CSV table of C-alpha atoms in Angstrom, one decimal:
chain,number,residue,atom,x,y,z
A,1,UNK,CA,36.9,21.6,-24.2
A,2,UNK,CA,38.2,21.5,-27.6
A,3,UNK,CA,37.4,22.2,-31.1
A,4,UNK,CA,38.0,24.2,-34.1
A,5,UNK,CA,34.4,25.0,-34.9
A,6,UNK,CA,32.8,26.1,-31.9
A,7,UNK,CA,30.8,29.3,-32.2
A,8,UNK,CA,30.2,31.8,-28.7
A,9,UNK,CA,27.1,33.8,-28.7
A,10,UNK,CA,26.5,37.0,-25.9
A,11,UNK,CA,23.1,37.7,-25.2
A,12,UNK,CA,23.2,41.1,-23.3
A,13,UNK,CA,19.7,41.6,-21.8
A,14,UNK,CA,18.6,44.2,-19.1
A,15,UNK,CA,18.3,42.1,-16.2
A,16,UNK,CA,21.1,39.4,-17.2
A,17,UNK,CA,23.4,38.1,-19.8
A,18,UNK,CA,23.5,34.8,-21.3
A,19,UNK,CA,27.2,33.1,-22.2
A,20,UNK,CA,27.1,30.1,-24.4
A,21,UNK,CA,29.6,28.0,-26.4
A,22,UNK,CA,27.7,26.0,-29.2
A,23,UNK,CA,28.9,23.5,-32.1
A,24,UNK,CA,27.3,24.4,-35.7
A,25,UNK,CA,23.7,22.3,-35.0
A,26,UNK,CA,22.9,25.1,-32.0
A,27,UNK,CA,23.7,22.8,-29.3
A,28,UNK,CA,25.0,24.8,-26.3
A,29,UNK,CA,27.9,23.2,-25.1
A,30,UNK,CA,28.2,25.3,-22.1
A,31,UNK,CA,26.5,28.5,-20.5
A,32,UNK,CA,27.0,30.9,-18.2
A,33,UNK,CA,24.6,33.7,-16.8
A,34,UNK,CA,25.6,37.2,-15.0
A,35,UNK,CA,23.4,39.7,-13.9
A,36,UNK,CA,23.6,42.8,-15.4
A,37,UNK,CA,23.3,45.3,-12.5
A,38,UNK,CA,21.9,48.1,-15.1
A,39,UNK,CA,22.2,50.4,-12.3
A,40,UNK,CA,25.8,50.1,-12.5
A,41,UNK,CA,26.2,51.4,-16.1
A,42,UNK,CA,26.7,49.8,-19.4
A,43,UNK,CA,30.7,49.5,-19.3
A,44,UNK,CA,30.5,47.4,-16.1
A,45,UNK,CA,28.6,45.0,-17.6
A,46,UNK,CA,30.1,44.6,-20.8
A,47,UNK,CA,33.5,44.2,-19.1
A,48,UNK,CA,32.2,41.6,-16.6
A,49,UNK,CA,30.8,39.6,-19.3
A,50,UNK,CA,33.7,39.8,-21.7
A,51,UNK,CA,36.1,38.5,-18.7
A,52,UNK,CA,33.3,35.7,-18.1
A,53,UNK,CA,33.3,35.1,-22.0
A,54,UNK,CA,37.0,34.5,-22.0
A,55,UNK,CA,37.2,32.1,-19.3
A,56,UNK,CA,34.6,30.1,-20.9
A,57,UNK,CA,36.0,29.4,-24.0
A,58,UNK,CA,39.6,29.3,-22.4
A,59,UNK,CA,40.5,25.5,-23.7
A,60,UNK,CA,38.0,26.3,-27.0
A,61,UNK,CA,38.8,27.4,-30.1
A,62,UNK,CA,35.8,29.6,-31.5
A,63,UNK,CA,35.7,30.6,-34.9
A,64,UNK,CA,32.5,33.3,-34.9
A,65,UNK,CA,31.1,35.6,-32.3
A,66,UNK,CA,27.6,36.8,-32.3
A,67,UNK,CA,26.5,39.5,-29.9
A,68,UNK,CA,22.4,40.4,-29.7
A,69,UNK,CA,20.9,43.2,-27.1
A,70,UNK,CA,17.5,44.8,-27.0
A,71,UNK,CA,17.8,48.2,-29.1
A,72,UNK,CA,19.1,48.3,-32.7
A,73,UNK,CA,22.6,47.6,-32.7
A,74,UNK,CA,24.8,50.1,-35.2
A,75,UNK,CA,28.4,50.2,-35.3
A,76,UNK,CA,28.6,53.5,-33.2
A,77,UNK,CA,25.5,53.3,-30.7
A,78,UNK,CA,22.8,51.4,-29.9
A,79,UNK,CA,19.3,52.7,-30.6
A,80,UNK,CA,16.3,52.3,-29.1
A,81,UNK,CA,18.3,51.1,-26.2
A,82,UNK,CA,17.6,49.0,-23.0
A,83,UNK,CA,17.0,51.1,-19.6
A,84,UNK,CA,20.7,50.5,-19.2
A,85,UNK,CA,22.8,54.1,-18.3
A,86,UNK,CA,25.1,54.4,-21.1
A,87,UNK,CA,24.1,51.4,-23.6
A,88,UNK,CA,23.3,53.6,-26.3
A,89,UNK,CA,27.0,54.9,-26.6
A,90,UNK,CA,28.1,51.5,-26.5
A,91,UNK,CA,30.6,50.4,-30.0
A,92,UNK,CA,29.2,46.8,-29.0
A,93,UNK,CA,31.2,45.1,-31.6
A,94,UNK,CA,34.1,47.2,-31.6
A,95,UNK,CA,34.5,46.1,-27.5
A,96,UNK,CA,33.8,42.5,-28.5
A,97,UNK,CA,36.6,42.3,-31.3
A,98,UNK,CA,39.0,43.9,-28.6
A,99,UNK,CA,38.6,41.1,-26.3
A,100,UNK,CA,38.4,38.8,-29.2
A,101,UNK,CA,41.2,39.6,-32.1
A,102,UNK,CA,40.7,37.9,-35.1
A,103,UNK,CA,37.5,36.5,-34.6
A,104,UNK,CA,34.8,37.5,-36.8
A,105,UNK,CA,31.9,39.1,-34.8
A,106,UNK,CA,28.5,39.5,-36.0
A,107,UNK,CA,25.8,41.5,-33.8
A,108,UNK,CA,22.0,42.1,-33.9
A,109,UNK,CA,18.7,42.8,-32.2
A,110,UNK,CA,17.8,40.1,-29.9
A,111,UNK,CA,13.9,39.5,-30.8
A,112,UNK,CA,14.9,39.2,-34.6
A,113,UNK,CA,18.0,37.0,-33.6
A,114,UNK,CA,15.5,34.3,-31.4
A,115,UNK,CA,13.8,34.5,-34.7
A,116,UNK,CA,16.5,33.6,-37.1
A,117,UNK,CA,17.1,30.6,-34.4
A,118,UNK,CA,13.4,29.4,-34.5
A,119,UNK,CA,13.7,29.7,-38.5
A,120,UNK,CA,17.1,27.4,-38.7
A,121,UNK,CA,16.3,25.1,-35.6
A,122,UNK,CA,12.9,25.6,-34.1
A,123,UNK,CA,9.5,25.5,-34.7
A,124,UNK,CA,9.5,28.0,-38.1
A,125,UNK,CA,11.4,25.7,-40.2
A,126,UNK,CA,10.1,25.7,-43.4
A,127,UNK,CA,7.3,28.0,-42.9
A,128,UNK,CA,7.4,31.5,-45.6
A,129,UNK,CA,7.1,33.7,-44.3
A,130,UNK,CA,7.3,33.7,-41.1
A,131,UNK,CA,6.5,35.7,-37.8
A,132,UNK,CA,8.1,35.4,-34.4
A,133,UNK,CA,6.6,37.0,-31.2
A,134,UNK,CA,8.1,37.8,-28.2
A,135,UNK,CA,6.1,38.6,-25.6
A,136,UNK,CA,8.2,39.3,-22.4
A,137,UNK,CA,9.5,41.9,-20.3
A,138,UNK,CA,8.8,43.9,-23.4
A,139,UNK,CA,7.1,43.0,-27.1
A,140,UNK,CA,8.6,42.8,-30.7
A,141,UNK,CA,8.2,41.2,-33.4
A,142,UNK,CA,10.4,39.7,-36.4
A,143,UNK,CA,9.3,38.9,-40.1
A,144,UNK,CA,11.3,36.0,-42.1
A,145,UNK,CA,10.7,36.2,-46.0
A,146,UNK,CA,12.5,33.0,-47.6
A,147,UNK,CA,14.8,32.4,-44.2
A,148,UNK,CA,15.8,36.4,-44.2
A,149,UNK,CA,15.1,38.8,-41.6
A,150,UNK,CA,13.0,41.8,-42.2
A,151,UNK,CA,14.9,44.2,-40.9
A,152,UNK,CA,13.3,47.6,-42.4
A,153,UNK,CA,14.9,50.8,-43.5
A,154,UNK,CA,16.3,51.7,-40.2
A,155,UNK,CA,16.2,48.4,-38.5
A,156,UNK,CA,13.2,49.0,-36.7
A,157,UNK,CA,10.6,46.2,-38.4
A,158,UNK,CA,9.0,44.7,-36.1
A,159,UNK,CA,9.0,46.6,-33.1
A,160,UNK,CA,5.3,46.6,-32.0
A,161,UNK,CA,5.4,47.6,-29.0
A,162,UNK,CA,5.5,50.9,-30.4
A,163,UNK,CA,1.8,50.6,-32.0
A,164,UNK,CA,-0.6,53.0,-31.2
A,165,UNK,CA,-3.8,51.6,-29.6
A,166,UNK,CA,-6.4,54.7,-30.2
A,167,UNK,CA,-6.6,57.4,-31.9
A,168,UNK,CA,-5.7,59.8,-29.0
A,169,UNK,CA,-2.1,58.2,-29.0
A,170,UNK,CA,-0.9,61.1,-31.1
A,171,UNK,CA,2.6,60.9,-30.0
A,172,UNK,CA,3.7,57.4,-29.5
A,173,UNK,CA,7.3,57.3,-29.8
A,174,UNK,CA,8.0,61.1,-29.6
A,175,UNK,CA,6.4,61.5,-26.8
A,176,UNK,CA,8.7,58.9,-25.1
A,177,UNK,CA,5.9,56.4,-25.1
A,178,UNK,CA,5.4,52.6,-26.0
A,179,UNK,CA,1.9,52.4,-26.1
A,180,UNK,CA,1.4,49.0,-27.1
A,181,UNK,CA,4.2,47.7,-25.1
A,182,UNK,CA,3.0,49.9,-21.8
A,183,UNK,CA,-0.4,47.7,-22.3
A,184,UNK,CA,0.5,43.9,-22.4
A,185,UNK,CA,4.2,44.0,-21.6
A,186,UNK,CA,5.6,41.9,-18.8
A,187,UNK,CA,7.1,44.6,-16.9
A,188,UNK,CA,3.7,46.5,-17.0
A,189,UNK,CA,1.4,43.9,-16.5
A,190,UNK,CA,3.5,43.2,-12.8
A,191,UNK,CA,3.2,46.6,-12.1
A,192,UNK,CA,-0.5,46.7,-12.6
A,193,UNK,CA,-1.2,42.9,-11.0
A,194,UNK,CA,0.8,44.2,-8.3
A,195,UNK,CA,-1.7,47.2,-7.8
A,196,UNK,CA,-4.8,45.3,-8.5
A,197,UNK,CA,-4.1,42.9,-6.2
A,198,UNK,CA,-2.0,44.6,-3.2
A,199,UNK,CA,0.9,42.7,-3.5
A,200,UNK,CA,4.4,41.9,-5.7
A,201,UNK,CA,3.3,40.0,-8.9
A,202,UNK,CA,4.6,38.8,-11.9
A,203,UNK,CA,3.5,38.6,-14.7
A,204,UNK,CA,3.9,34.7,-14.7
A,205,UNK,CA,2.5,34.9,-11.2
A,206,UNK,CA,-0.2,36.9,-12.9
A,207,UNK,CA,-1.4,34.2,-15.9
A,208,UNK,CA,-1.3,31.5,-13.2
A,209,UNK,CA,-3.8,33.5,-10.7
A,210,UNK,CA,-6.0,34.4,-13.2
A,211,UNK,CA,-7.4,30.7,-13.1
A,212,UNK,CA,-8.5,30.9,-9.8
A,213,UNK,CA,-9.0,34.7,-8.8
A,214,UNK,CA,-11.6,36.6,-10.6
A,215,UNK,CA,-9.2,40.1,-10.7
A,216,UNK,CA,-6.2,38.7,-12.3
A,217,UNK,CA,-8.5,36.8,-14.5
A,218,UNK,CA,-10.0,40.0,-16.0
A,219,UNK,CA,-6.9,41.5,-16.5
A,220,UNK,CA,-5.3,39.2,-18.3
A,221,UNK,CA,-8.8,38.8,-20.2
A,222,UNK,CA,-8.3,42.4,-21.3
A,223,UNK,CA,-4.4,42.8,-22.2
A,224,UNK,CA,-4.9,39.7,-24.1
A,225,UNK,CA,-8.2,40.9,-26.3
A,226,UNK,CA,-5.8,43.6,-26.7
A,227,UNK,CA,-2.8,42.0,-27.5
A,228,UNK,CA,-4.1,39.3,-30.4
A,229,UNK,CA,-6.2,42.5,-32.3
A,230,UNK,CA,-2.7,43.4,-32.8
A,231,UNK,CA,-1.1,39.7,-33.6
A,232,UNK,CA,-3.7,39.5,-36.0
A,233,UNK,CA,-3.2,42.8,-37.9
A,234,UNK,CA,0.4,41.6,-38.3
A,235,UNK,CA,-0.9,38.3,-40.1
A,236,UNK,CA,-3.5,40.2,-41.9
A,237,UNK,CA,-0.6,42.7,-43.5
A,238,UNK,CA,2.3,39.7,-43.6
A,239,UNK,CA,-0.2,36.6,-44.3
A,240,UNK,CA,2.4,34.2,-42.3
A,241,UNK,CA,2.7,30.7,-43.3
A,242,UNK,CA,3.2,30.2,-39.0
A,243,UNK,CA,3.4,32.8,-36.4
A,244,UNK,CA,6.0,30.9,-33.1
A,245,UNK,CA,4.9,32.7,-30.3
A,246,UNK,CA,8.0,32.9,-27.6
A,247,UNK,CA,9.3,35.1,-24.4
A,248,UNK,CA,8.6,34.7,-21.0
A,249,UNK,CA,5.0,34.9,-21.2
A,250,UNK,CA,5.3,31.6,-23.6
A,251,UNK,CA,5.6,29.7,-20.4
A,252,UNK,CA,1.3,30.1,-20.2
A,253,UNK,CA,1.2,29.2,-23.3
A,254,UNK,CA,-2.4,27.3,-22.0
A,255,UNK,CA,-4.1,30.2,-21.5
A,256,UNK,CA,-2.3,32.9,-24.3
A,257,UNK,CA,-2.8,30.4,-27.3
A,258,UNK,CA,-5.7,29.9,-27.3
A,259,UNK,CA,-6.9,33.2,-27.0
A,260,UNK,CA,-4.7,34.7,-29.9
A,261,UNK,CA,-5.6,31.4,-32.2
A,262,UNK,CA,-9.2,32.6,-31.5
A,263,UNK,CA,-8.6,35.9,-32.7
A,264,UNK,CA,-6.6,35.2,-35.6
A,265,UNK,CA,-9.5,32.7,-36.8
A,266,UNK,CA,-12.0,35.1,-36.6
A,267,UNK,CA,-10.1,38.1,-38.2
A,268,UNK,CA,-7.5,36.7,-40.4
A,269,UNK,CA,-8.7,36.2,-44.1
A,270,UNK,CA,-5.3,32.8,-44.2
A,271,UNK,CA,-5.1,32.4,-40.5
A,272,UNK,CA,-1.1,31.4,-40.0
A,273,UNK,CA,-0.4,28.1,-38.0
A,274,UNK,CA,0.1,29.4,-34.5
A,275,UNK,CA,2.5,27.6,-32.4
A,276,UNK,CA,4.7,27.8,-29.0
A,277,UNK,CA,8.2,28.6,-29.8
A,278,UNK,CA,10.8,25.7,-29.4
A,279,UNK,CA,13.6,27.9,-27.6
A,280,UNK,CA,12.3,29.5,-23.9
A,281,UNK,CA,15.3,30.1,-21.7
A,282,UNK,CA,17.7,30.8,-24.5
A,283,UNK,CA,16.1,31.8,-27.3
A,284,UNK,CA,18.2,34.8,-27.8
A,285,UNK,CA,21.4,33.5,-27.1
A,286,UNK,CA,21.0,30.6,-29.7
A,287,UNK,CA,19.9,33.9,-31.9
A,288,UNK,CA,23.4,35.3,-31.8
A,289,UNK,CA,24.8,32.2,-32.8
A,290,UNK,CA,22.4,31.7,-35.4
A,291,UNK,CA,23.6,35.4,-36.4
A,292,UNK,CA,27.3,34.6,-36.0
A,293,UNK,CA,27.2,31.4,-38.6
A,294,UNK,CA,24.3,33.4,-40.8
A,295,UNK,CA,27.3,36.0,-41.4
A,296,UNK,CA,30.1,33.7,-42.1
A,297,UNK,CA,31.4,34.0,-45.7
A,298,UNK,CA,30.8,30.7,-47.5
C-alpha cells in the first residue's frame, strides 16, 4: 500500500489495541488488533504495538499520528489511568514520535476522541452541541460546542463515571471510588450478573438474558433507571441538540434506548435527539485519526 496522505491512529485500550491506517474520509484501510496483557506492564505493550504499527504502514507513507488511551493523556503521565501497571508514567507521545521521526503525533482521551469521530463522520454531524456516551467496560462522556471538544480545566469534562449517586458518597474520587461507573459499568454489571445468576456473564450476555430470565431482567431494569437519571441531568445542564449513545453496551441498543429516550422525555425541559452511535468496533480508533487531522496545521 501506497500513499502520501494516509493517516495511522493507535487506540491503546485495557484489554487490546486497535492499529489502523485510514485515508482523510476515515476509511480504515487496514487494521490490526493485539491484546494488551495489562498484567505484563505498560512498556510491553506499547513496544509490541509500536513494532505492529511499523510493519503496518511499512509500504505507506503516513503523514499524521494520533494516539488515544483511557485516562487523560499529558505530555509526562497519564492521569486517571487504565488498570494498566505503569501507564500513568507513560510519555505516550514522546514513545510514539521515537518510533515515528518526523511525523506529527497528536494524542487524546479515547471517549472524547470516538466523539470528535461521530461529530466529523457519524451520527452528530451537524448537531450543536453535542453529547457522546460511552457506555462500556467503563462510562464517560464528551461535550462538542460548535465541532470542539469540551475538554475542561484539567481535561477531565466529561467523566461521569465519577458522579456521585446519594448523598452518603462523600468521597467519590478521593476515596478511590467511581461511584457512578461501579453502578452501570460493563465490567461491574458482569461481576454482579455473574453473582446473581451463578455463573460467568457479560454484560452483553447480561441485556440479552434479561428478555427471558426475570433476574437479569431486574437488574438491568435498575442500572438503567439509574443510568438515564444521569443522561438526563447531562442534557438538562448542556441542552444537546443530539446525544449518540455508543460502547459496547450500544450493541442492545433495543432495550437501552428506549429506556434512556423515556427518561429524557419525561425530565428534560428540550429533550436532545437520541440516537445509536455510527462507529461500534472502532469508534476510538477512528477518534485518534479524527484527532491526528483535527491537529494538522492548515
Amino acid at each position: 500500500m501506497t500513499s502520501e496522505d494516509l493517516i495511522l491512529g493507535i487506540d491503546f485500550g485495557g484489554t487490546k489495541v486497535a492499529l489502523g491506517l485510514s485515508d482523510r474520509t476515515g476509511t480504515l484501510l487496514a487494521t490490526r488488533r493485539l491484546d494488551t496483557d495489562a498484567e505484563a506492564g505498560a512498556e510491553q505493550v506499547v513496544t509490541r504495538a509500536l513494532a505492529a504499527a511499523a510493519e503496518l504502514v511499512a509500504d505507506s507513507r503516513i503523514t499524521a499520528i494520533g494516539v488515544v488511551s483511557p485516562g487523560i493523556v499529558l505530555p509526562d503521565r497519564i492521569l486517571l489511568a487504565p488498570n494498566v501497571p505503569g501507564w500513568e508514567k507513560l510519555h505516550l507521545a514522546e514513545l510514539v514520535s521515537a518510533a515515528f521521526p518526523d511525523v506529527p503525533v497528536a494524542v487524546g482521551t479515547d471517549a472524547k476522541a470516538a466523539a470528535l469521530a461521530e461529530w466529523t463522520w457519524g451520527t452528530l454531524q451537524g448537531a450543536d452541541p453535542a453529547v457522546f456516551l460511552s457506555l462500556g467496560t467503563g462510562i464517560a462522556a464528551a461535550v462538542l460546542v460548535g465541532g470542539r471538544l469540551l475538554t475542561g480545566a484539567n481535561g477531565a469534562a466529561g467523566e461521569i463515571g465519577y458522579n456521585l449517586r446519594t448523598p452518603q458518597d462523600t468521597d467519590g474520587f478521593a476515596g478511590g471510588a467511581a461511584p457512578l461507573e461501579e453502578a452501570v459499568g460493563g465490567r461491574w454489571l458482569g461481576t454482579r450478573a455473574t453473582e446473581l445468576l451463578g455463573r460467568p456473564v457479560t454484560a452483553g450476555e447480561l441485556f440479552a438474558l434479561a428478555r427471558e430470565n426475570t433476574e437479569a431482567k431486574e437488574l438491568v431494569a435498575s442500572a438503567l433507571d439509574e443510568l438515564s437519571m444521569h443522561v438526563a441531568n447531562l442534557a438538562i445542564a448542556f441542552d444537546p441538540a443530539r446525544i449518540a449513545v455508543g460502547g459496547g453496551l450500544v450493541r442492545s441498543a433495543d432495550v437501552l434506548l428506549p429506556a434512556l429516550r423515556e427518561r429524557l422525555a419525561a425530565a428534560v425541559p428540550f429533550p436532545p435527539e437520541l440516537v445509536a452511535a455510527r462507529f461500534d468496533q472502532d469508534a476510538s480508533l477512528l477518534g485518534a485519526v479524527a484527532v491526528a487531522l483535527g491537529s494538522e496545521t492548515p
